[in-house]
Tab-separated table of N, CA and C in Angstrom:
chain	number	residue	atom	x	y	z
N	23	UNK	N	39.377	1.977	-41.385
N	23	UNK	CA	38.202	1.980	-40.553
N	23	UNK	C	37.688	3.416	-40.430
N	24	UNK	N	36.616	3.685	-40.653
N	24	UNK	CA	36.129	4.617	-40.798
N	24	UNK	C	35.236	5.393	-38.994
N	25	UNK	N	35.791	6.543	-39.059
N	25	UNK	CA	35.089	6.835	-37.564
N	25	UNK	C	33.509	7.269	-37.524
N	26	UNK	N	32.503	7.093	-37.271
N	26	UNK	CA	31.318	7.472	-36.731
N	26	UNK	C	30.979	8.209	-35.705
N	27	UNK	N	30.526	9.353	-36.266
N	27	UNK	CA	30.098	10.496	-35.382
N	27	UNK	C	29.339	10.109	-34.526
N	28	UNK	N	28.829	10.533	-33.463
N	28	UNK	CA	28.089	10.055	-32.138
N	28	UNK	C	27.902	11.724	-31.923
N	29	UNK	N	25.992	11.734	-31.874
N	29	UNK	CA	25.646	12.746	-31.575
N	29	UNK	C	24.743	12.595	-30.618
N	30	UNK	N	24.892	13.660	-29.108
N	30	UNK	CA	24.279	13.155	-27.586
N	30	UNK	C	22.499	13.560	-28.480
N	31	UNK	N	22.697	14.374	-29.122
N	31	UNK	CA	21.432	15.253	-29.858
N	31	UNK	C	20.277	14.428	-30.146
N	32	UNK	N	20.976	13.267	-31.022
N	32	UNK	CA	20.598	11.938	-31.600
N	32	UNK	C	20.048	10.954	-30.589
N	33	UNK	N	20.175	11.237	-29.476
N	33	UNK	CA	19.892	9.546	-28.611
N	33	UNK	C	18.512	9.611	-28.512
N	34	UNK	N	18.079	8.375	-28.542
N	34	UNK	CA	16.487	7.986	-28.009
N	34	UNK	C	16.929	8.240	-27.060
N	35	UNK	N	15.521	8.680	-25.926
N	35	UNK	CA	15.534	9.161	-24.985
N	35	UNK	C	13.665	8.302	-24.154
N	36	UNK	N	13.937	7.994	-22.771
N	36	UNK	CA	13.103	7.210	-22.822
N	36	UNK	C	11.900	7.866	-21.732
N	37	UNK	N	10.853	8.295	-21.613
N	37	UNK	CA	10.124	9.191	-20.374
N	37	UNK	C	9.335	8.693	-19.216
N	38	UNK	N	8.690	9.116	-18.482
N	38	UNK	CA	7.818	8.554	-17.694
N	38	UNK	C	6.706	9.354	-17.509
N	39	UNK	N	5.567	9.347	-18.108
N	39	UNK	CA	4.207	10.242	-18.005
N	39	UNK	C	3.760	10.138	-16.500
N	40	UNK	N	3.680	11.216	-15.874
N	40	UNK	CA	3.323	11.113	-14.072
N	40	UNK	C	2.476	12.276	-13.838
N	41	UNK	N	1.273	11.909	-13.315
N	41	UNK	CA	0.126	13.081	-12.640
N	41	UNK	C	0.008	13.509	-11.606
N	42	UNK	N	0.901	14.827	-10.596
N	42	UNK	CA	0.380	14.859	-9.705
N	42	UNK	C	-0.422	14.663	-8.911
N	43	UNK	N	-0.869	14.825	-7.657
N	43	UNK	CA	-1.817	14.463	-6.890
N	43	UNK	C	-2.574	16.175	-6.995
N	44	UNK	N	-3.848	15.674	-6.830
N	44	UNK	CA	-4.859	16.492	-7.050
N	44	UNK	C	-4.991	17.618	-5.525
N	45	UNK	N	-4.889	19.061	-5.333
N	45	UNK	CA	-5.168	19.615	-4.375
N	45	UNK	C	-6.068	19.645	-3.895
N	46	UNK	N	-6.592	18.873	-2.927
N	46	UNK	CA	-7.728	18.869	-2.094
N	46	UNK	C	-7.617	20.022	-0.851
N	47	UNK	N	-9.597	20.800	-0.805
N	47	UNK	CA	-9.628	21.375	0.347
N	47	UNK	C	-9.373	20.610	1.467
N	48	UNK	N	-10.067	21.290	2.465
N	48	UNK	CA	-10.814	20.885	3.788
N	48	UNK	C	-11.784	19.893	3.444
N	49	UNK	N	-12.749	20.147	3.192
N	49	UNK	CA	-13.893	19.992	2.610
N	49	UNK	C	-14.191	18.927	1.569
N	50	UNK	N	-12.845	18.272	0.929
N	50	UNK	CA	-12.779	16.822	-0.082
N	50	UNK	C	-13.595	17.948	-1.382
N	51	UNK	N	-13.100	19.317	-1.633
N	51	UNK	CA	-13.474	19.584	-2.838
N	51	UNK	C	-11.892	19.758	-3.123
N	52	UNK	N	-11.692	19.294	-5.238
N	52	UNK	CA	-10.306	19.663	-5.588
N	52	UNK	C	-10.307	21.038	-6.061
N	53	UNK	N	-9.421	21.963	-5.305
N	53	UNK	CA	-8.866	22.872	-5.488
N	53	UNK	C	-8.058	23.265	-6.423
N	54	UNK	N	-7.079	22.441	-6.838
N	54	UNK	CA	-6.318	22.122	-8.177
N	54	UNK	C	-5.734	20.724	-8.858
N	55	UNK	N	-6.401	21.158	-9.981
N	55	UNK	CA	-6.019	19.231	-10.724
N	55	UNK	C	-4.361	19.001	-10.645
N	56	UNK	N	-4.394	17.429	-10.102
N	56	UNK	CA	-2.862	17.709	-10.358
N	56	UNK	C	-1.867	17.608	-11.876
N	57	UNK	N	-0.621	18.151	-12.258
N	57	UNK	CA	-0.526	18.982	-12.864
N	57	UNK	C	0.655	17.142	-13.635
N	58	UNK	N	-0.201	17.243	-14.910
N	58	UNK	CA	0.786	16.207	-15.933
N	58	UNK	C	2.316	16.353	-16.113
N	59	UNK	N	2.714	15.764	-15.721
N	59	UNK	CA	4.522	16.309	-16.090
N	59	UNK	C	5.315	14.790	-16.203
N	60	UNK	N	6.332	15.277	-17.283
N	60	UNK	CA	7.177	14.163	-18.500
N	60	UNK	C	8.376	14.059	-17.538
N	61	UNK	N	8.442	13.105	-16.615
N	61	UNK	CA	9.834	12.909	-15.914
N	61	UNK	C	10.928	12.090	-17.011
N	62	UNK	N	12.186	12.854	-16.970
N	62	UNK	CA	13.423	11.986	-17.557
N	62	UNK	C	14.049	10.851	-16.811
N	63	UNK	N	14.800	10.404	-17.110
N	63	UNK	CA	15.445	9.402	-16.877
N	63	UNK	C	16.049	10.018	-15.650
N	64	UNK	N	17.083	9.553	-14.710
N	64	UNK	CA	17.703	9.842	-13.499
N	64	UNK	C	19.032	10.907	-14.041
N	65	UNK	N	19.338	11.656	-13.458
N	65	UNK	CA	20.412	12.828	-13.719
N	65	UNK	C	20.890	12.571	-12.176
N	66	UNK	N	22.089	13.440	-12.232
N	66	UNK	CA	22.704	13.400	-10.903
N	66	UNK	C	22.273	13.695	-9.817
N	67	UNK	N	21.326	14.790	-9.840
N	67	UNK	CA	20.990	15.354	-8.031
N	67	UNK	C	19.627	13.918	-7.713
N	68	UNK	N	18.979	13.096	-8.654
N	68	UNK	CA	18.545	12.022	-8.356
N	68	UNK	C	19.315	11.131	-8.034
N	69	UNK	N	20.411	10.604	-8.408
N	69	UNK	CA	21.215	9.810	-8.403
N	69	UNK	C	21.988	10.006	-6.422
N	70	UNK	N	22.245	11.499	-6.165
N	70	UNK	CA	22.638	11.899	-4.835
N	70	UNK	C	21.302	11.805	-3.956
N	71	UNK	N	20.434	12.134	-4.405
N	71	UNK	CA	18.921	11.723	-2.907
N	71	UNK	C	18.848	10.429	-3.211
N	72	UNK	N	19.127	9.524	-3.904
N	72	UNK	CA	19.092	7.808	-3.903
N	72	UNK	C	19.912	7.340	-2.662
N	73	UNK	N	21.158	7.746	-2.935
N	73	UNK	CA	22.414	7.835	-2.201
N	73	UNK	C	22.225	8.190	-0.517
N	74	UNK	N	21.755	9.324	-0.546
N	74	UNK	CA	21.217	9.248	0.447
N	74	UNK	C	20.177	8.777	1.340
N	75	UNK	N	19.393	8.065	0.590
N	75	UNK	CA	18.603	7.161	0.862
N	75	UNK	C	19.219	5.982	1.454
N	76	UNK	N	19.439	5.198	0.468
N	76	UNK	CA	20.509	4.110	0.841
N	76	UNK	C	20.988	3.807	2.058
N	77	UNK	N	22.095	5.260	2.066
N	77	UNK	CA	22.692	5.637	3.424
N	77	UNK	C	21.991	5.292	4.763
N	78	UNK	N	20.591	5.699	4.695
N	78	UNK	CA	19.417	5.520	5.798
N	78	UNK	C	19.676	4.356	6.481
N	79	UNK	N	19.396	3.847	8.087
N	79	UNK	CA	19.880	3.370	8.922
N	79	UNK	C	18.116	3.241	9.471
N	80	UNK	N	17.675	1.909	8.755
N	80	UNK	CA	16.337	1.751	9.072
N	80	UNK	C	15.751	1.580	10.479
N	81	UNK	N	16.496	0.874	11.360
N	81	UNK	CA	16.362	0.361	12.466
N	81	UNK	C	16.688	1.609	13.374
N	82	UNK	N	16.929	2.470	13.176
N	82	UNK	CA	17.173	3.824	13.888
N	82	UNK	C	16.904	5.071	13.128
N	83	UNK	N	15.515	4.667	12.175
N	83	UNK	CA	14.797	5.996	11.397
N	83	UNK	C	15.034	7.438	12.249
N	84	UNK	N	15.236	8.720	11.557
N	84	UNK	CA	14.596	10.009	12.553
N	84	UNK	C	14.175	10.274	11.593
N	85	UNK	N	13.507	11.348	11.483
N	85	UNK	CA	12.640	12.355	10.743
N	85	UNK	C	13.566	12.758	9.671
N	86	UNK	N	14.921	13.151	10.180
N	86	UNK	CA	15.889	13.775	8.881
N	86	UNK	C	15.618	12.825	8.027
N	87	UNK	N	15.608	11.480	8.075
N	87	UNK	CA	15.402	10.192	7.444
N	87	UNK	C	14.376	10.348	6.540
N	88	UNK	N	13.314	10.736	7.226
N	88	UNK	CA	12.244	10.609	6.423
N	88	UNK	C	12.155	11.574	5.651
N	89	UNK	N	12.574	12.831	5.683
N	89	UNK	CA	12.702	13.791	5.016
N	89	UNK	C	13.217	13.803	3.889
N	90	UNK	N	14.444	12.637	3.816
N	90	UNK	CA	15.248	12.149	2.465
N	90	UNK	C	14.655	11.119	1.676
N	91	UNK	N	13.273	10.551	2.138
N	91	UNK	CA	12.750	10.343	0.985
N	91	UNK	C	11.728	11.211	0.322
N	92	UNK	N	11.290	12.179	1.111
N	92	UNK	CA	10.429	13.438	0.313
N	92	UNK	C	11.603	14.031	-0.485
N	93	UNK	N	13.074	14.835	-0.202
N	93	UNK	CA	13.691	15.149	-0.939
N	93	UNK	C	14.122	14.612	-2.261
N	94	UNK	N	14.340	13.253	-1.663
N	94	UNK	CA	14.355	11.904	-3.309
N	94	UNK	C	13.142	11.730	-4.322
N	95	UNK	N	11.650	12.197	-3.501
N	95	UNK	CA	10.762	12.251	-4.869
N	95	UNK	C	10.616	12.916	-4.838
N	96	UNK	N	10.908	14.495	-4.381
N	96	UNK	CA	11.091	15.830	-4.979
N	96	UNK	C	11.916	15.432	-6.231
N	97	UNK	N	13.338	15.279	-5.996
N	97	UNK	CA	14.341	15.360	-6.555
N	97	UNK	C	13.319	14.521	-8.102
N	98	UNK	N	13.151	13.097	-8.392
N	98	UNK	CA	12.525	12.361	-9.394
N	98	UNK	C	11.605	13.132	-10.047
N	99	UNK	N	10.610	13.703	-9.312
N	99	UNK	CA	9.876	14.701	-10.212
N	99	UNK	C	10.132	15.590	-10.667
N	100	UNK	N	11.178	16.473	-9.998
N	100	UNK	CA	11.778	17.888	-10.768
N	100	UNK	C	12.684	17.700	-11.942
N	101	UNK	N	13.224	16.506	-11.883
N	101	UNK	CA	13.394	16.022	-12.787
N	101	UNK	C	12.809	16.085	-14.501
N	102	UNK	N	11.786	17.161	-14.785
N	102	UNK	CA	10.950	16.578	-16.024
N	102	UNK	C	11.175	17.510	-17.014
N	103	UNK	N	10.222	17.218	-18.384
N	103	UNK	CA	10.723	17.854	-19.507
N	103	UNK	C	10.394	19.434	-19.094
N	104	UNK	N	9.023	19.644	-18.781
N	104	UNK	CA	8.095	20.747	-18.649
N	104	UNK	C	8.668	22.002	-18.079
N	105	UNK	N	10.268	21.573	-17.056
N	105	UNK	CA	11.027	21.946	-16.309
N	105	UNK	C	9.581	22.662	-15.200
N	106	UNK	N	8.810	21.976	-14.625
N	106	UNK	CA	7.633	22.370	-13.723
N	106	UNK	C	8.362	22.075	-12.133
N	107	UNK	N	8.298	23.046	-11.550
N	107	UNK	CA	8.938	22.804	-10.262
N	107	UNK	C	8.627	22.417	-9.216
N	108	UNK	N	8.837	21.090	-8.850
N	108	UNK	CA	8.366	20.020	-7.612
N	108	UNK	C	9.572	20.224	-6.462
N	109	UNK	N	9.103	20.701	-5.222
N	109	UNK	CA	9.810	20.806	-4.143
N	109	UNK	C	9.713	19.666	-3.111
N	110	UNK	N	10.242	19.754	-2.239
N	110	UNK	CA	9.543	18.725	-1.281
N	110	UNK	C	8.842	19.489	-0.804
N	111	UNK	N	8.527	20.777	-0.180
N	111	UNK	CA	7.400	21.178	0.469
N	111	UNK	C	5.915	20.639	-0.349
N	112	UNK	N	6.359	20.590	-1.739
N	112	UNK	CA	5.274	19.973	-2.635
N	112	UNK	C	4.332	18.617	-2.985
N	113	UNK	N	5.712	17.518	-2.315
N	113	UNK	CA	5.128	16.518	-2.452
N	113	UNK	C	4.506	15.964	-0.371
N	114	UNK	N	4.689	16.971	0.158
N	114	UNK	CA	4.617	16.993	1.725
N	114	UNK	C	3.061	16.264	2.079
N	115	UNK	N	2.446	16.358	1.299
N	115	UNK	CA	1.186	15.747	1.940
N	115	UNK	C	0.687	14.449	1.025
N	116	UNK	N	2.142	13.831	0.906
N	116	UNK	CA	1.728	12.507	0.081
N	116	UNK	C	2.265	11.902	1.426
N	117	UNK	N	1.545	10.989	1.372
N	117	UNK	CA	1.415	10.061	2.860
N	117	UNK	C	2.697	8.917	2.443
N	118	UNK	N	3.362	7.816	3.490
N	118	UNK	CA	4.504	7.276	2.830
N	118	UNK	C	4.493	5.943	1.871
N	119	UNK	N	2.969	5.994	1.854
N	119	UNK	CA	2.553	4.966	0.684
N	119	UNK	C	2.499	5.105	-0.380
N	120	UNK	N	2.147	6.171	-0.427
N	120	UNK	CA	1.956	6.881	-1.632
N	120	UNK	C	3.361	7.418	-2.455
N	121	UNK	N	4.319	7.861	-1.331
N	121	UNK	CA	5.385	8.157	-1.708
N	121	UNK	C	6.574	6.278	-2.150
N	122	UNK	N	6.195	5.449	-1.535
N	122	UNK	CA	6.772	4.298	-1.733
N	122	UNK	C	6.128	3.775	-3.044
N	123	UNK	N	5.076	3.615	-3.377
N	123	UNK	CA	4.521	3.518	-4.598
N	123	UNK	C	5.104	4.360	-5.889
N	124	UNK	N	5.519	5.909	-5.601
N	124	UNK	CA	5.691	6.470	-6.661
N	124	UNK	C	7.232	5.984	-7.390
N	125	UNK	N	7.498	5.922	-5.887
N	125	UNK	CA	9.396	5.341	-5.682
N	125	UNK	C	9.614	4.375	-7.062
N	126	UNK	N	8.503	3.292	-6.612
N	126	UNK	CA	8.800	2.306	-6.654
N	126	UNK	C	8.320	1.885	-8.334
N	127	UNK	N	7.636	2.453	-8.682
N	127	UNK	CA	7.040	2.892	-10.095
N	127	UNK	C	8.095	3.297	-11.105
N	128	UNK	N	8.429	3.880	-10.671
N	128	UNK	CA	10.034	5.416	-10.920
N	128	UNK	C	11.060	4.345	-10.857
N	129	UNK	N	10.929	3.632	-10.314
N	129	UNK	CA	12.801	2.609	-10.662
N	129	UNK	C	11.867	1.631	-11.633
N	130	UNK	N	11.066	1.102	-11.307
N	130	UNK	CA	10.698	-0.187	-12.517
N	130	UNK	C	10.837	0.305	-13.221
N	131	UNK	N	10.465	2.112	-14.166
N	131	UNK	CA	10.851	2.648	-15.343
N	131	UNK	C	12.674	2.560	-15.350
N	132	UNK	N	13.185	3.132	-14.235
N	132	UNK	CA	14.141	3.016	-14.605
N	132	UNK	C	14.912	1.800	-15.520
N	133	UNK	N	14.476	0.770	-14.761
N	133	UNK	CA	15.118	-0.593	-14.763
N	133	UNK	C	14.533	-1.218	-16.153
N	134	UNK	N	13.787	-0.893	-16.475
N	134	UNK	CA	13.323	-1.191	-18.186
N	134	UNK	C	14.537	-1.017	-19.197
N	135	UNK	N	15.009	0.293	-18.778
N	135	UNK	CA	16.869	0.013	-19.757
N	135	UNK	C	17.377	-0.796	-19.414
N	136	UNK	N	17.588	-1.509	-18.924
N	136	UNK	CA	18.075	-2.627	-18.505
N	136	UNK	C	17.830	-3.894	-19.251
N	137	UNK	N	16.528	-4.366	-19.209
N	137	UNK	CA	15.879	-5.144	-20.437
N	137	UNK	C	15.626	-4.979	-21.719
N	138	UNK	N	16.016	-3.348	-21.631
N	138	UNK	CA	15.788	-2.821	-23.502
N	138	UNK	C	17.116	-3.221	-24.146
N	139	UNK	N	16.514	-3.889	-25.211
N	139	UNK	CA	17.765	-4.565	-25.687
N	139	UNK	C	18.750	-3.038	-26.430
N	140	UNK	N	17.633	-2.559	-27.229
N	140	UNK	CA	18.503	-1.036	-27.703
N	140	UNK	C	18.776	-0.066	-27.355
């Protein structure tokens, strides 16, 4: 039986094309377009703000609470090829719809490996 090399180099690799939100003034003029960036698949410090998510104790939300889901789509976006740096101070003025939407976008990609047969 012959052994087969396995190279990490080699793997398909699968992305998620995501557009920031656009910087708006005062004034509803955009200040800066928001900025295209190639998110990867989940790595560990995503995998730990999930976790901590999870953890969350809905029926007795605080703010730290809420804070761990800005840190969790910090964490998903910094995540990307461009290595472009998304903080949570960054994603701070996405309202929590917006942030549940992105969430929620971001695992259906995930969950597509799942159904990919290869």
């Amino acid at each position: 039986m012959a052994v087969k090399e396995f190279n990490c180099n080699k793997l398909k690799r699968t992305f998620w094309p995501f557009t920031l939100k656009d910087k708006v003034g005062e004034n509803g003029e955009i200040l800066e377009k928001g900025k295209k960036i190639v998110v990867r698949m989940p790595q560990k410090q995503v995998f730990e703000a999930i976790k901590d998510l999870e953890e969350m104790d809905e029926e007795n939300a605080k703010i730290e609470d809420t804070d761990s889901i800005y840190r969790l789509l910090a964490a998903v976006l910094n995540n990307n090829m461009g290595k472009v740096p998304v903080k949570a101070e960054d994603v701070e003025d996405y309202d929590i719809e917006e942030c549940t939407a992105i969430l929620k976008a971001y695992m259906e990609f995930v969950d597509e490996l799942k159904t990919d047969p290869n």
